[in-house]
Short mmCIF file of C-alpha atoms in Angstrom, two decimals:
data_model
loop_
_atom_site.label_atom_id
_atom_site.label_comp_id
_atom_site.label_asym_id
_atom_site.label_seq_id
_atom_site.Cartn_x
_atom_site.Cartn_y
_atom_site.Cartn_z
CA MET R 77 21.07 1.01 31.25
CA ASN R 78 21.41 3.73 28.63
CA ASN R 79 18.67 4.66 26.17
CA PHE R 80 18.96 2.73 22.93
CA ASP R 81 17.29 1.82 19.65
CA TYR R 82 17.70 -1.74 18.48
CA ARG R 83 16.65 -3.08 15.10
CA ASN R 84 18.16 -5.92 13.13
CA PRO R 85 16.34 -6.72 9.88
CA THR R 86 18.65 -9.51 8.64
CA HIS R 87 16.91 -12.82 7.96
CA ILE R 88 19.18 -15.66 9.14
CA VAL R 89 18.96 -18.92 7.19
CA PHE R 90 20.86 -21.36 9.41
CA GLY R 91 21.74 -25.01 8.97
CA LYS R 92 22.78 -27.73 6.56
CA ASP R 93 22.08 -27.67 2.85
CA ARG R 94 20.34 -24.29 2.72
CA LEU R 95 21.94 -22.94 -0.47
CA GLY R 96 19.18 -24.47 -2.54
CA GLU R 97 16.82 -21.91 -0.99
CA LEU R 98 18.56 -18.98 -2.68
CA ASP R 99 15.99 -19.15 -5.48
CA LYS R 100 13.27 -18.22 -2.98
CA LEU R 101 15.33 -15.63 -1.12
CA VAL R 102 16.65 -13.52 -4.01
CA PRO R 103 14.11 -11.48 -6.03
CA GLN R 104 13.16 -13.36 -9.18
CA ASP R 105 13.96 -10.48 -11.52
CA ALA R 106 17.27 -9.54 -9.89
CA LYS R 107 20.50 -9.18 -11.82
CA VAL R 108 22.97 -10.52 -9.28
CA MET R 109 26.64 -9.89 -8.73
CA VAL R 110 28.27 -12.72 -6.76
CA LEU R 111 31.37 -11.43 -5.01
CA TYR R 112 34.05 -13.65 -3.49
CA GLY R 113 37.71 -13.77 -2.61
CA GLY R 114 40.24 -16.36 -3.69
CA GLY R 115 39.78 -19.81 -5.15
CA SER R 116 38.49 -21.68 -2.10
CA VAL R 117 34.82 -21.13 -2.87
CA LYS R 118 35.45 -22.63 -6.30
CA ARG R 119 37.78 -25.37 -5.09
CA PHE R 120 35.35 -26.71 -2.50
CA GLY R 121 32.24 -26.40 -4.66
CA THR R 122 30.51 -23.62 -2.74
CA LEU R 123 30.35 -21.29 -5.72
CA ASP R 124 28.78 -23.97 -7.92
CA LYS R 125 26.08 -24.53 -5.29
CA VAL R 126 25.42 -20.80 -5.05
CA LEU R 127 25.12 -20.42 -8.82
CA ALA R 128 22.81 -23.43 -9.00
CA GLY R 129 20.68 -21.95 -6.23
CA LEU R 130 20.30 -18.70 -8.19
CA GLY R 131 18.59 -20.57 -10.99
CA GLU R 132 18.02 -18.74 -14.27
CA ARG R 133 18.84 -15.24 -13.03
CA GLN R 134 21.43 -13.13 -14.77
CA VAL R 135 24.63 -13.42 -12.73
CA VAL R 136 27.89 -11.47 -12.87
CA GLU R 137 30.86 -12.80 -10.91
CA PHE R 138 33.49 -10.66 -9.21
CA ALA R 139 36.50 -12.48 -7.76
CA GLY R 140 39.58 -11.30 -5.92
CA ILE R 141 38.36 -9.43 -2.84
CA GLU R 142 41.40 -9.74 -0.62
CA PRO R 143 41.68 -10.11 3.15
CA ASN R 144 41.25 -6.55 4.44
CA PRO R 145 39.40 -5.50 1.27
CA GLN R 146 41.17 -2.81 -0.70
CA PHE R 147 39.38 0.31 -1.92
CA ASP R 148 40.89 0.04 -5.40
CA THR R 149 39.70 -3.55 -5.82
CA LEU R 150 36.20 -2.63 -4.69
CA MET R 151 36.09 0.28 -7.14
CA LYS R 152 36.59 -2.24 -9.95
CA ALA R 153 33.51 -4.10 -8.74
CA ILE R 154 31.57 -0.83 -8.56
CA GLU R 155 32.45 -0.01 -12.16
CA ILE R 156 31.06 -3.38 -13.27
CA VAL R 157 27.92 -2.95 -11.16
CA ARG R 158 27.23 0.37 -12.84
CA ALA R 159 28.05 -0.82 -16.36
CA GLU R 160 26.04 -4.04 -16.07
CA LYS R 161 23.16 -2.45 -14.12
CA VAL R 162 23.46 -5.00 -11.32
CA ASP R 163 20.71 -4.56 -8.73
CA PHE R 164 21.47 -7.24 -6.10
CA LEU R 165 24.77 -8.21 -4.44
CA LEU R 166 25.57 -11.60 -2.95
CA ALA R 167 28.77 -11.97 -0.90
CA VAL R 168 30.15 -15.51 -0.68
CA GLY R 169 32.99 -15.73 1.79
CA GLY R 170 34.22 -14.43 5.13
CA GLY R 171 34.18 -11.03 6.75
CA SER R 172 36.40 -9.34 4.19
CA VAL R 173 34.18 -10.35 1.28
CA MET R 174 31.08 -9.31 3.20
CA ASP R 175 32.63 -5.98 4.22
CA GLY R 176 33.78 -5.29 0.67
CA THR R 177 30.32 -6.08 -0.65
CA LYS R 178 28.78 -3.62 1.80
CA PHE R 179 31.05 -0.88 0.52
CA VAL R 180 30.11 -1.72 -3.06
CA ALA R 181 26.45 -1.51 -2.04
CA ALA R 182 27.01 1.88 -0.40
CA ALA R 183 29.07 3.39 -3.20
CA ALA R 184 27.34 2.06 -6.32
CA ASN R 185 24.75 4.83 -6.40
CA TYR R 186 26.82 7.48 -4.61
CA ASP R 187 27.07 10.77 -6.47
CA GLY R 188 30.49 11.95 -5.40
CA ASP R 189 33.96 10.77 -4.46
CA GLU R 190 33.48 7.22 -3.19
CA ALA R 191 36.42 7.63 -0.81
CA ASP R 192 34.33 10.19 1.12
CA ILE R 193 32.21 7.29 2.39
CA LEU R 194 35.24 6.15 4.41
CA LYS R 195 35.71 9.42 6.28
CA HIS R 196 32.91 9.28 8.84
CA GLY R 197 34.17 6.74 11.39
CA PHE R 198 31.32 5.16 13.28
CA ALA R 199 28.84 7.83 12.13
CA PRO R 200 26.71 6.99 9.08
CA PRO R 201 28.12 8.32 5.81
CA PRO R 202 25.83 10.60 3.75
CA ILE R 203 24.44 7.96 1.40
CA GLU R 204 20.79 8.12 0.40
CA SER R 205 20.48 4.59 -0.96
CA ALA R 206 22.35 1.31 -1.17
CA LEU R 207 22.03 -1.77 -3.33
CA PRO R 208 20.33 -4.68 -1.57
CA LEU R 209 22.82 -7.31 -0.47
CA ALA R 210 22.92 -10.73 1.11
CA THR R 211 25.66 -13.09 2.27
CA VAL R 212 26.68 -16.71 2.27
CA ALA R 213 29.10 -16.93 5.18
CA THR R 214 32.04 -19.33 4.92
CA LEU R 215 34.10 -18.14 7.89
CA PRO R 216 32.79 -17.61 11.44
CA ALA R 217 34.50 -14.51 12.82
CA THR R 218 33.38 -10.99 12.08
CA GLY R 219 29.61 -11.07 12.48
CA SER R 220 29.35 -8.97 9.31
CA GLU R 221 26.60 -11.32 8.13
CA MET R 222 24.20 -9.77 10.67
CA ASN R 223 25.28 -6.17 11.15
CA MET R 224 25.48 -2.86 9.31
CA GLY R 225 29.24 -2.40 9.56
CA ALA R 226 32.25 -2.90 7.31
CA VAL R 227 35.96 -2.09 7.37
CA VAL R 228 37.76 -1.08 4.17
CA SER R 229 41.50 -0.60 3.59
CA TYR R 230 42.47 2.69 1.93
CA GLN R 231 45.78 4.51 1.60
CA GLY R 232 47.48 2.50 4.33
CA GLY R 233 44.64 2.65 6.84
CA LYS R 234 41.55 0.66 7.77
CA PHE R 235 38.31 2.63 7.82
CA PRO R 236 34.92 1.66 9.29
CA VAL R 237 31.70 2.20 7.35
CA MET R 238 28.45 2.01 9.30
CA HIS R 239 24.96 2.57 7.91
CA PRO R 240 21.53 0.96 8.49
CA LEU R 241 21.15 0.50 4.73
CA LEU R 242 24.02 -2.00 4.85
CA PHE R 243 22.33 -4.74 6.87
CA PRO R 244 22.22 -7.86 4.68
CA GLN R 245 18.67 -8.73 3.65
CA PHE R 246 19.48 -12.33 4.49
CA SER R 247 22.49 -14.45 5.38
CA VAL R 248 22.90 -18.16 4.79
CA LEU R 249 24.87 -19.76 7.64
CA ASP R 250 25.66 -23.38 6.81
CA PRO R 251 28.31 -24.58 9.29
CA SER R 252 29.38 -27.35 6.93
CA LEU R 253 30.64 -24.71 4.48
CA THR R 254 33.34 -23.88 7.06
CA PHE R 255 34.73 -27.41 7.49
CA SER R 256 37.54 -26.87 4.97
CA LEU R 257 38.95 -23.74 6.64
CA PRO R 258 42.64 -23.86 7.60
CA PRO R 259 43.15 -24.10 11.40
CA VAL R 260 44.73 -20.64 11.56
CA GLN R 261 41.57 -19.06 10.14
CA VAL R 262 39.37 -20.93 12.59
CA ALA R 263 41.58 -19.86 15.51
CA ASN R 264 41.60 -16.25 14.30
CA GLY R 265 37.82 -16.39 14.04
CA VAL R 266 37.44 -17.61 17.62
CA VAL R 267 39.68 -14.76 18.84
CA ASP R 268 37.81 -12.21 16.73
CA ALA R 269 34.44 -13.24 18.12
CA PHE R 270 35.85 -13.33 21.66
CA VAL R 271 37.28 -9.82 21.45
CA HIS R 272 34.15 -8.47 19.74
CA THR R 273 32.31 -9.59 22.84
CA LEU R 274 34.90 -8.16 25.23
CA GLU R 275 34.85 -4.74 23.56
CA GLN R 276 31.15 -4.46 24.43
CA TYR R 277 31.33 -6.13 27.84
CA VAL R 278 34.53 -5.21 29.71
CA THR R 279 33.83 -1.49 29.84
CA LEU R 280 31.87 0.31 32.57
CA PRO R 281 28.95 -1.00 34.66
CA ALA R 282 25.65 0.09 33.10
CA ASN R 283 23.11 -2.30 34.66
CA GLY R 284 22.78 -4.07 31.34
CA HIS R 285 22.05 -7.38 33.02
CA ILE R 286 20.66 -9.13 29.94
CA GLN R 287 23.51 -7.85 27.75
CA ASP R 288 26.11 -8.91 30.33
CA ARG R 289 24.74 -12.40 30.83
CA THR R 290 24.45 -12.92 27.08
CA ALA R 291 28.02 -11.71 26.56
CA GLU R 292 29.25 -14.02 29.31
CA GLY R 293 27.45 -16.92 27.69
CA ILE R 294 29.14 -16.21 24.36
CA LEU R 295 32.56 -15.96 26.02
CA LYS R 296 32.17 -19.19 27.99
CA THR R 297 30.88 -20.94 24.89
CA LEU R 298 33.89 -19.84 22.84
CA ILE R 299 36.25 -21.02 25.57
CA GLU R 300 34.53 -24.40 25.53
CA ILE R 301 34.00 -24.82 21.81
CA GLY R 302 37.14 -23.21 20.36
CA PRO R 303 39.54 -26.07 21.07
CA VAL R 304 36.92 -28.68 20.15
CA THR R 305 36.17 -27.28 16.71
CA LEU R 306 39.89 -26.82 16.00
CA ALA R 307 40.61 -30.44 16.89
CA ASN R 308 37.54 -31.82 15.08
CA PRO R 309 36.72 -29.49 12.18
CA GLU R 310 33.89 -31.69 10.86
CA ASP R 311 32.11 -31.94 14.21
CA TYR R 312 28.93 -30.29 12.98
CA GLU R 313 27.48 -29.36 16.37
CA ALA R 314 30.71 -27.77 17.55
CA ARG R 315 31.15 -25.81 14.35
CA ALA R 316 27.47 -24.79 14.34
CA THR R 317 27.91 -23.39 17.83
CA LEU R 318 30.98 -21.43 16.76
CA VAL R 319 29.16 -20.01 13.73
CA TRP R 320 26.24 -18.78 15.81
CA ALA R 321 28.52 -17.48 18.58
CA ALA R 322 30.48 -15.38 16.08
CA THR R 323 27.27 -13.97 14.61
CA SER R 324 25.80 -13.25 18.04
CA ALA R 325 28.96 -11.48 19.18
CA LEU R 326 28.43 -8.57 16.79
CA ASN R 327 24.79 -8.40 15.71
CA GLY R 328 24.15 -5.43 18.00
CA PHE R 329 22.29 -7.17 20.81
CA ILE R 330 24.97 -7.33 23.52
CA GLY R 331 26.08 -3.76 22.77
CA ALA R 332 22.63 -2.19 23.03
CA GLY R 333 22.35 0.30 25.88
CA VAL R 334 25.85 -0.29 27.29
CA PRO R 335 29.24 1.44 26.83
CA GLN R 336 31.54 0.08 24.13
CA ASP R 337 35.31 0.37 23.86
CA TRP R 338 36.95 -0.76 20.54
CA THR R 339 40.46 0.37 21.55
CA THR R 340 41.86 -3.09 20.84
CA HIS R 341 40.36 -3.07 17.36
CA MET R 342 41.57 0.42 16.48
CA ILE R 343 45.17 -0.32 17.47
CA GLY R 344 44.93 -3.79 15.95
CA HIS R 345 43.85 -2.31 12.62
CA GLU R 346 47.15 -0.44 12.42
CA LEU R 347 49.12 -3.65 13.02
CA THR R 348 47.29 -5.27 10.14
CA ALA R 349 47.72 -2.29 7.83
CA LEU R 350 51.42 -1.81 8.59
CA PHE R 351 52.67 -5.36 8.99
CA GLY R 352 50.06 -7.67 7.47
CA ILE R 353 49.31 -9.31 10.82
CA ASP R 354 45.99 -11.18 10.65
CA HIS R 355 43.11 -9.30 12.26
CA GLY R 356 42.48 -11.96 14.91
CA GLN R 357 46.18 -12.11 15.72
CA SER R 358 46.34 -8.33 16.14
CA LEU R 359 43.53 -8.50 18.70
CA ALA R 360 45.25 -11.27 20.66
CA ILE R 361 48.39 -9.11 20.81
CA ILE R 362 46.71 -5.93 22.02
CA GLN R 363 43.82 -7.01 24.28
CA PRO R 364 45.79 -8.18 27.36
CA SER R 365 47.90 -5.03 27.34
CA VAL R 366 44.86 -2.75 27.05
CA TRP R 367 43.56 -4.28 30.26
CA LYS R 368 46.93 -4.11 32.01
CA LEU R 369 47.13 -0.36 31.33
CA ARG R 370 43.43 0.28 32.05
CA LYS R 371 42.88 -1.86 35.13
CA GLN R 372 41.56 1.01 37.21
CA LYS R 373 39.21 2.32 34.51
CA LYS R 374 37.78 -1.17 33.94
CA HIS R 375 38.10 -2.40 37.52
CA ALA R 376 34.50 -3.40 38.18
CA LYS R 377 33.90 -5.15 34.86
CA LEU R 378 37.27 -6.92 34.94
CA LEU R 379 36.37 -8.36 38.35
CA GLN R 380 32.98 -9.40 36.98
CA TYR R 381 34.68 -11.00 33.97
CA ALA R 382 37.14 -12.83 36.22
CA GLU R 383 34.40 -14.32 38.37
CA ARG R 384 31.65 -15.02 35.85
CA VAL R 385 33.71 -16.14 32.87
CA TRP R 386 36.83 -17.70 34.46
CA ASP R 387 35.40 -18.61 37.90
CA ILE R 388 38.21 -16.70 39.63
CA THR R 389 37.17 -15.83 43.19
CA GLU R 390 40.38 -16.20 45.22
CA GLY R 391 42.75 -13.36 46.05
CA ASP R 392 42.42 -9.59 46.29
CA ASP R 393 41.06 -7.45 43.47
CA ASP R 394 44.39 -6.97 41.69
CA GLN R 395 45.24 -10.66 41.90
CA ARG R 396 41.89 -11.67 40.43
CA ILE R 397 42.16 -9.14 37.60
CA ASP R 398 45.73 -10.21 36.81
CA ALA R 399 44.62 -13.85 36.81
CA ALA R 400 41.79 -13.08 34.38
CA ILE R 401 44.19 -11.27 32.03
CA ALA R 402 46.58 -14.22 32.20
CA LYS R 403 43.76 -16.70 31.53
CA THR R 404 42.71 -14.70 28.47
CA ARG R 405 46.25 -14.72 27.08
CA GLU R 406 46.53 -18.46 27.78
CA PHE R 407 43.27 -19.08 25.94
CA PHE R 408 44.46 -17.26 22.83
CA GLU R 409 47.77 -19.11 22.91
CA SER R 410 46.01 -22.46 23.42
CA LEU R 411 44.40 -21.85 20.02
CA GLY R 412 47.85 -21.40 18.47
CA VAL R 413 47.59 -17.59 18.29
CA LYS R 414 50.73 -15.78 19.47
CA THR R 415 50.15 -12.81 21.74
CA ARG R 416 53.36 -10.78 21.59
CA LEU R 417 54.13 -8.26 18.86
CA SER R 418 57.77 -9.35 18.79
CA GLU R 419 56.65 -12.85 17.72
CA TYR R 420 55.41 -11.46 14.39
CA GLY R 421 58.74 -10.10 13.19
CA VAL R 422 58.06 -6.48 14.17
CA GLU R 423 61.03 -4.50 15.48
CA LYS R 424 60.69 -2.43 18.63
CA SER R 425 61.85 0.61 16.66
CA GLN R 426 58.68 0.30 14.56
CA ILE R 427 56.42 1.19 17.48
CA ASP R 428 56.81 4.84 16.50
CA SER R 429 55.22 4.09 13.12
CA ILE R 430 52.20 2.47 14.82
CA VAL R 431 51.64 5.49 17.05
CA GLN R 432 52.07 7.80 14.05
CA ALA R 433 49.47 5.82 12.10
CA LEU R 434 47.01 6.15 14.98
CA GLU R 435 47.54 9.91 14.96
CA ASP R 436 47.23 10.11 11.18
CA HIS R 437 43.91 8.28 11.30
CA GLY R 438 42.46 10.33 14.16
CA MET R 439 42.68 7.58 16.77
CA VAL R 440 43.69 9.98 19.53
CA ALA R 441 40.77 9.67 21.99
CA LEU R 442 39.96 5.98 22.26
CA SER R 443 38.06 3.84 24.79
CA GLU R 444 34.56 3.91 26.21
CA THR R 445 35.47 7.14 28.02
CA GLY R 446 37.37 8.82 25.18
CA ASP R 447 40.40 9.54 27.35
CA LEU R 448 42.86 7.02 25.92
CA ASP R 449 45.34 9.30 24.14
CA LEU R 450 48.41 8.55 22.05
CA SER R 451 50.70 8.37 25.07
CA ILE R 452 48.58 5.58 26.57
CA SER R 453 48.34 3.84 23.21
CA ARG R 454 52.14 3.87 23.07
CA GLN R 455 52.34 2.29 26.52
CA ILE R 456 49.87 -0.40 25.44
CA ILE R 457 51.87 -1.21 22.30
CA GLU R 458 55.15 -1.23 24.23
CA ASP R 459 53.68 -3.61 26.79
CA ALA R 460 52.33 -5.83 24.00
CA TYR R 461 55.71 -6.04 22.33
CA ALA R 462 57.34 -8.61 24.63
#
């Protein structure tokens, strides 16, 4: 196992009817900006419950954070934060709202070009402070409610922002707030959590026995619970399990001290930016092809994944690995998520634009070993096409 530091300061408030506790969780003298996306939080009454929970505090609302939050939209929120002297941010929504709120927190006090915050990849940007933030999660998928990361869309690309100051102070996870989600969003969330786990697990052996067994537990749980919660969206126990699985997939624990990949995410980001393909769908398209092209690099962990997650023990090594890749694709498709790029209306001639976008955004040395260059990325995308 590699050396690591692990700290996660986020207070999780999990369970039914917890929004009434906001009055105890948010500082009494805070001036709060509540940030959200479209009309669903209003339509289903979540926003009213949040505002009631905040009591007599001064509250400023900011609506309209889109899926894949846009830099220009977030700058509008930042201008209001500065003008109104907001000192606490509360995200109410899914991963995009949470990610956008983290960027607002990072940029509100930044003395410089806010776009510079997006130019540091997975290294912390040079911010010296951030506004305190918290979340009310309404979509189980990204794990943003319990980590220090965000992804922001800017000038045709998607850019990660990572900094310890961006951990939410607390996150309210009430599974019942997710009952009204459309099935496609639930399915995308299951895939997102699944691939988050894979990116930290199917890499290189590192003797991270606790991390591996935890990752395998999350994967097997998602395989079990994904179809159940899709078929019965108001099954509280099933949805509660999904919510906690999604949070656990990316709160830093299973990635501590072990290699991480993120190739699937980096290529998937370009599919979303170029063609508007949902994030979860982009991952379902790319993941099987990454493994097909990287079978030798990931040989040991793919065999481990085949046996421990899918109970595949028959056949030679290649047969078991191929069976595990096929099972993964079948799982995604069983959720209603298509796994071929051609099924999303993308033309084969547009593969060049995907590879060009990867080059433009510096994605030229991907994978846990840093040796996945543009030529291999092209092969992965071509394989994922049809």
